[in-house]
Amino acid sequence: MKKAIALSLFLVCLAALPAAAQTFDWSSVGSAIVLDEGLTNIYDLSGPQVFLKANSVGEIEGRFPVTNTVGSGTNITPAWNTLTASLVDNHSSGWLTITLYRVDKCTATQTPLCQINSSNGADDSVRCETCQFDGGFDFANNAYYIHVLLKKTDTPPAIALYELALN
């Protein structure tokens, strides 16, 4: 009897593993950005961050492909509903715009799901900003990416992206 109970508990725990494994989030450091061609002399990559140089003015754009970290052959729908960006924006003449897009695999129609427009902080402290969206990721029929724009119109701002995450 004890062996049957132990075996039953083991099987219940084993069956719960796939569900527990599907709680992982997607994330990427800012320096992993795939940049558009353009003003290569105004930005730099250092450790986890992509940032606009202190003495530069201009903008850079890039993308982060979103991959399914929880799906499988039987479950392709992560329960993500929050985009979080770890960033620095300390001045009104600089900002980051971060947009999560869904792309239909057959029509290539792009649909924005949520957007972060950075707010000005009081100093160079790294902070998180978020946006909420309706979940419903469907990697069987769609692809997903995050578009990032870093922009400065004057030299005082510190503008940097450290990390993006979906959860």
mmCIF file of C-alpha atoms in Angstrom:
data_model
loop_
_atom_site.group_PDB
_atom_site.id
_atom_site.type_symbol
_atom_site.label_atom_id
_atom_site.label_comp_id
_atom_site.label_asym_id
_atom_site.label_seq_id
_atom_site.Cartn_x
_atom_site.Cartn_y
_atom_site.Cartn_z
ATOM 1 C CA MET A 1 0.000 0.000 0.000
ATOM 2 C CA LYS A 2 2.810 2.413 0.906
ATOM 3 C CA LYS A 3 4.506 1.676 -2.418
ATOM 4 C CA ALA A 4 1.275 2.407 -4.304
ATOM 5 C CA ILE A 5 0.841 5.741 -2.493
ATOM 6 C CA ALA A 6 4.484 6.682 -3.089
ATOM 7 C CA LEU A 7 4.196 5.764 -6.768
ATOM 8 C CA SER A 8 0.975 7.795 -7.077
ATOM 9 C CA LEU A 9 2.596 10.852 -5.494
ATOM 10 C CA PHE A 10 5.612 10.477 -7.763
ATOM 11 C CA LEU A 11 3.392 10.317 -10.865
ATOM 12 C CA VAL A 12 1.384 13.381 -9.765
ATOM 13 C CA CYS A 13 4.622 15.341 -9.256
ATOM 14 C CA LEU A 14 5.966 14.154 -12.594
ATOM 15 C CA ALA A 15 2.788 15.254 -14.367
ATOM 16 C CA ALA A 16 3.043 18.698 -12.732
ATOM 17 C CA LEU A 17 6.569 19.340 -14.056
ATOM 18 C CA PRO A 18 5.508 20.523 -17.546
ATOM 19 C CA ALA A 19 3.079 23.028 -15.999
ATOM 20 C CA ALA A 20 5.755 24.310 -13.609
ATOM 21 C CA ALA A 21 8.274 24.575 -16.449
ATOM 22 C CA GLN A 22 5.899 26.869 -18.332
ATOM 23 C CA THR A 23 6.163 29.710 -15.831
ATOM 24 C CA PHE A 24 9.452 31.016 -17.220
ATOM 25 C CA ASP A 25 9.523 34.520 -18.708
ATOM 26 C CA TRP A 26 11.206 35.798 -21.845
ATOM 27 C CA SER A 27 13.977 38.363 -21.389
ATOM 28 C CA SER A 28 16.877 39.955 -23.217
ATOM 29 C CA VAL A 29 19.637 42.380 -22.304
ATOM 30 C CA GLY A 30 19.648 45.695 -24.143
ATOM 31 C CA SER A 31 23.032 45.061 -25.745
ATOM 32 C CA ALA A 32 21.530 42.126 -27.708
ATOM 33 C CA ILE A 33 19.588 44.615 -29.869
ATOM 34 C CA VAL A 34 19.537 44.026 -33.624
ATOM 35 C CA LEU A 35 20.177 47.565 -34.873
ATOM 36 C CA ASP A 36 19.030 49.158 -38.106
ATOM 37 C CA GLU A 37 21.688 50.621 -40.368
ATOM 38 C CA GLY A 38 22.361 54.218 -39.483
ATOM 39 C CA LEU A 39 24.233 56.460 -37.112
ATOM 40 C CA THR A 40 26.742 53.988 -35.720
ATOM 41 C CA ASN A 41 28.846 56.680 -34.048
ATOM 42 C CA ILE A 42 26.129 57.899 -31.635
ATOM 43 C CA TYR A 43 25.564 54.723 -29.587
ATOM 44 C CA ASP A 44 27.591 52.185 -27.667
ATOM 45 C CA LEU A 45 27.110 48.743 -26.144
ATOM 46 C CA SER A 46 28.492 48.036 -22.696
ATOM 47 C CA GLY A 47 27.688 44.987 -20.584
ATOM 48 C CA PRO A 48 23.899 44.602 -20.715
ATOM 49 C CA GLN A 49 23.125 48.079 -22.028
ATOM 50 C CA VAL A 50 22.725 49.895 -25.305
ATOM 51 C CA PHE A 51 22.975 53.660 -24.859
ATOM 52 C CA LEU A 52 23.322 56.925 -26.732
ATOM 53 C CA LYS A 53 26.720 58.504 -26.148
ATOM 54 C CA ALA A 54 26.821 61.567 -23.873
ATOM 55 C CA ASN A 55 28.037 63.944 -26.597
ATOM 56 C CA SER A 56 25.732 62.638 -29.340
ATOM 57 C CA VAL A 57 22.423 63.768 -30.794
ATOM 58 C CA GLY A 58 20.212 61.574 -32.968
ATOM 59 C CA GLU A 59 18.339 58.296 -32.832
ATOM 60 C CA ILE A 60 18.850 54.600 -33.252
ATOM 61 C CA GLU A 61 16.272 51.903 -33.889
ATOM 62 C CA GLY A 62 16.458 48.204 -33.292
ATOM 63 C CA ARG A 63 14.503 45.047 -32.715
ATOM 64 C CA PHE A 64 14.463 42.083 -30.369
ATOM 65 C CA PRO A 65 12.933 38.862 -31.696
ATOM 66 C CA VAL A 66 10.639 37.268 -29.115
ATOM 67 C CA THR A 67 10.916 33.501 -28.861
ATOM 68 C CA ASN A 68 8.538 31.090 -27.202
ATOM 69 C CA THR A 69 10.195 30.004 -23.960
ATOM 70 C CA VAL A 70 7.193 28.099 -22.575
ATOM 71 C CA GLY A 71 5.421 26.497 -25.525
ATOM 72 C CA SER A 72 5.599 22.945 -26.715
ATOM 73 C CA GLY A 73 3.795 20.688 -29.132
ATOM 74 C CA THR A 74 0.766 20.738 -26.849
ATOM 75 C CA ASN A 75 0.909 24.282 -25.452
ATOM 76 C CA ILE A 76 1.927 27.228 -27.618
ATOM 77 C CA THR A 77 0.329 30.039 -25.618
ATOM 78 C CA PRO A 78 2.447 31.713 -22.918
ATOM 79 C CA ALA A 79 0.441 33.588 -20.302
ATOM 80 C CA TRP A 80 2.490 36.783 -20.669
ATOM 81 C CA ASN A 81 0.644 40.090 -20.219
ATOM 82 C CA THR A 82 3.346 42.574 -19.127
ATOM 83 C CA LEU A 83 6.245 44.140 -21.010
ATOM 84 C CA THR A 84 8.933 45.541 -18.710
ATOM 85 C CA ALA A 85 11.898 47.705 -19.715
ATOM 86 C CA SER A 86 14.855 48.439 -17.458
ATOM 87 C CA LEU A 87 16.099 51.855 -18.597
ATOM 88 C CA VAL A 88 17.591 55.274 -17.920
ATOM 89 C CA ASP A 89 15.930 58.486 -19.137
ATOM 90 C CA ASN A 90 16.888 61.577 -17.156
ATOM 91 C CA HIS A 91 15.934 64.531 -19.380
ATOM 92 C CA SER A 92 13.058 65.819 -21.503
ATOM 93 C CA SER A 93 15.230 66.055 -24.637
ATOM 94 C CA GLY A 94 15.743 62.301 -24.740
ATOM 95 C CA TRP A 95 13.460 59.263 -24.625
ATOM 96 C CA LEU A 96 12.906 55.619 -25.406
ATOM 97 C CA THR A 97 9.886 54.189 -27.182
ATOM 98 C CA ILE A 98 9.485 50.438 -26.819
ATOM 99 C CA THR A 99 6.692 48.614 -28.682
ATOM 100 C CA LEU A 100 5.722 44.946 -28.650
ATOM 101 C CA TYR A 101 4.356 43.764 -32.030
ATOM 102 C CA ARG A 102 2.480 40.682 -33.201
ATOM 103 C CA VAL A 103 3.084 39.721 -36.856
ATOM 104 C CA ASP A 104 0.634 37.425 -38.639
ATOM 105 C CA LYS A 105 2.687 34.683 -40.311
ATOM 106 C CA CYS A 106 0.507 34.517 -43.431
ATOM 107 C CA THR A 107 -0.386 38.164 -44.079
ATOM 108 C CA ALA A 108 2.591 39.901 -42.365
ATOM 109 C CA THR A 109 0.098 42.257 -40.704
ATOM 110 C CA GLN A 110 1.760 43.941 -37.738
ATOM 111 C CA THR A 111 -0.322 44.748 -34.666
ATOM 112 C CA PRO A 112 1.086 46.730 -31.725
ATOM 113 C CA LEU A 113 0.206 45.027 -28.421
ATOM 114 C CA CYS A 114 1.619 47.601 -25.990
ATOM 115 C CA GLN A 115 4.036 50.525 -25.845
ATOM 116 C CA ILE A 116 6.320 52.100 -23.267
ATOM 117 C CA ASN A 117 7.185 55.770 -23.717
ATOM 118 C CA SER A 118 9.869 56.469 -21.134
ATOM 119 C CA SER A 119 9.268 59.121 -18.514
ATOM 120 C CA ASN A 120 11.955 61.493 -17.318
ATOM 121 C CA GLY A 121 13.689 60.419 -14.141
ATOM 122 C CA ALA A 122 15.350 62.739 -11.659
ATOM 123 C CA ASP A 123 18.804 61.182 -12.090
ATOM 124 C CA ASP A 124 20.783 58.472 -13.864
ATOM 125 C CA SER A 125 19.230 55.667 -11.802
ATOM 126 C CA VAL A 126 18.130 52.560 -13.662
ATOM 127 C CA ARG A 127 14.417 51.903 -13.215
ATOM 128 C CA CYS A 128 11.684 49.729 -14.676
ATOM 129 C CA GLU A 129 8.733 50.930 -16.724
ATOM 130 C CA THR A 130 5.933 48.618 -17.814
ATOM 131 C CA CYS A 131 2.904 48.286 -20.034
ATOM 132 C CA GLN A 132 0.085 45.766 -19.812
ATOM 133 C CA PHE A 133 -1.536 43.962 -22.731
ATOM 134 C CA ASP A 134 -4.034 41.213 -23.312
ATOM 135 C CA GLY A 135 -2.201 37.892 -23.333
ATOM 136 C CA GLY A 136 -2.991 35.363 -25.992
ATOM 137 C CA PHE A 137 0.384 34.785 -27.624
ATOM 138 C CA ASP A 138 -0.048 32.301 -30.461
ATOM 139 C CA PHE A 139 3.313 31.239 -31.854
ATOM 140 C CA ALA A 140 1.643 28.775 -34.228
ATOM 141 C CA ASN A 141 0.096 31.611 -36.249
ATOM 142 C CA ASN A 142 2.162 34.676 -35.326
ATOM 143 C CA ALA A 143 5.683 35.912 -34.756
ATOM 144 C CA TYR A 144 6.528 38.599 -32.184
ATOM 145 C CA TYR A 145 9.185 41.272 -31.815
ATOM 146 C CA ILE A 146 9.942 44.339 -29.730
ATOM 147 C CA HIS A 147 10.855 47.547 -31.568
ATOM 148 C CA VAL A 148 13.035 50.034 -29.667
ATOM 149 C CA LEU A 149 13.765 53.674 -30.488
ATOM 150 C CA LEU A 150 16.374 55.606 -28.464
ATOM 151 C CA LYS A 151 16.444 59.324 -29.268
ATOM 152 C CA LYS A 152 18.185 62.509 -28.089
ATOM 153 C CA THR A 153 17.630 66.028 -29.412
ATOM 154 C CA ASP A 154 20.234 67.631 -27.115
ATOM 155 C CA THR A 155 23.363 66.430 -25.290
ATOM 156 C CA PRO A 156 22.318 66.517 -21.598
ATOM 157 C CA PRO A 157 20.215 63.320 -21.450
ATOM 158 C CA ALA A 158 21.418 59.909 -20.404
ATOM 159 C CA ILE A 159 19.383 57.444 -22.496
ATOM 160 C CA ALA A 160 20.006 53.712 -22.047
ATOM 161 C CA LEU A 161 18.175 50.388 -22.278
ATOM 162 C CA TYR A 162 19.387 47.631 -19.944
ATOM 163 C CA GLU A 163 16.821 44.843 -20.251
ATOM 164 C CA LEU A 164 13.457 43.841 -21.696
ATOM 165 C CA ALA A 165 11.203 41.160 -20.260
ATOM 166 C CA LEU A 166 7.816 39.589 -20.893
ATOM 167 C CA ASN A 167 5.922 37.949 -18.070
#
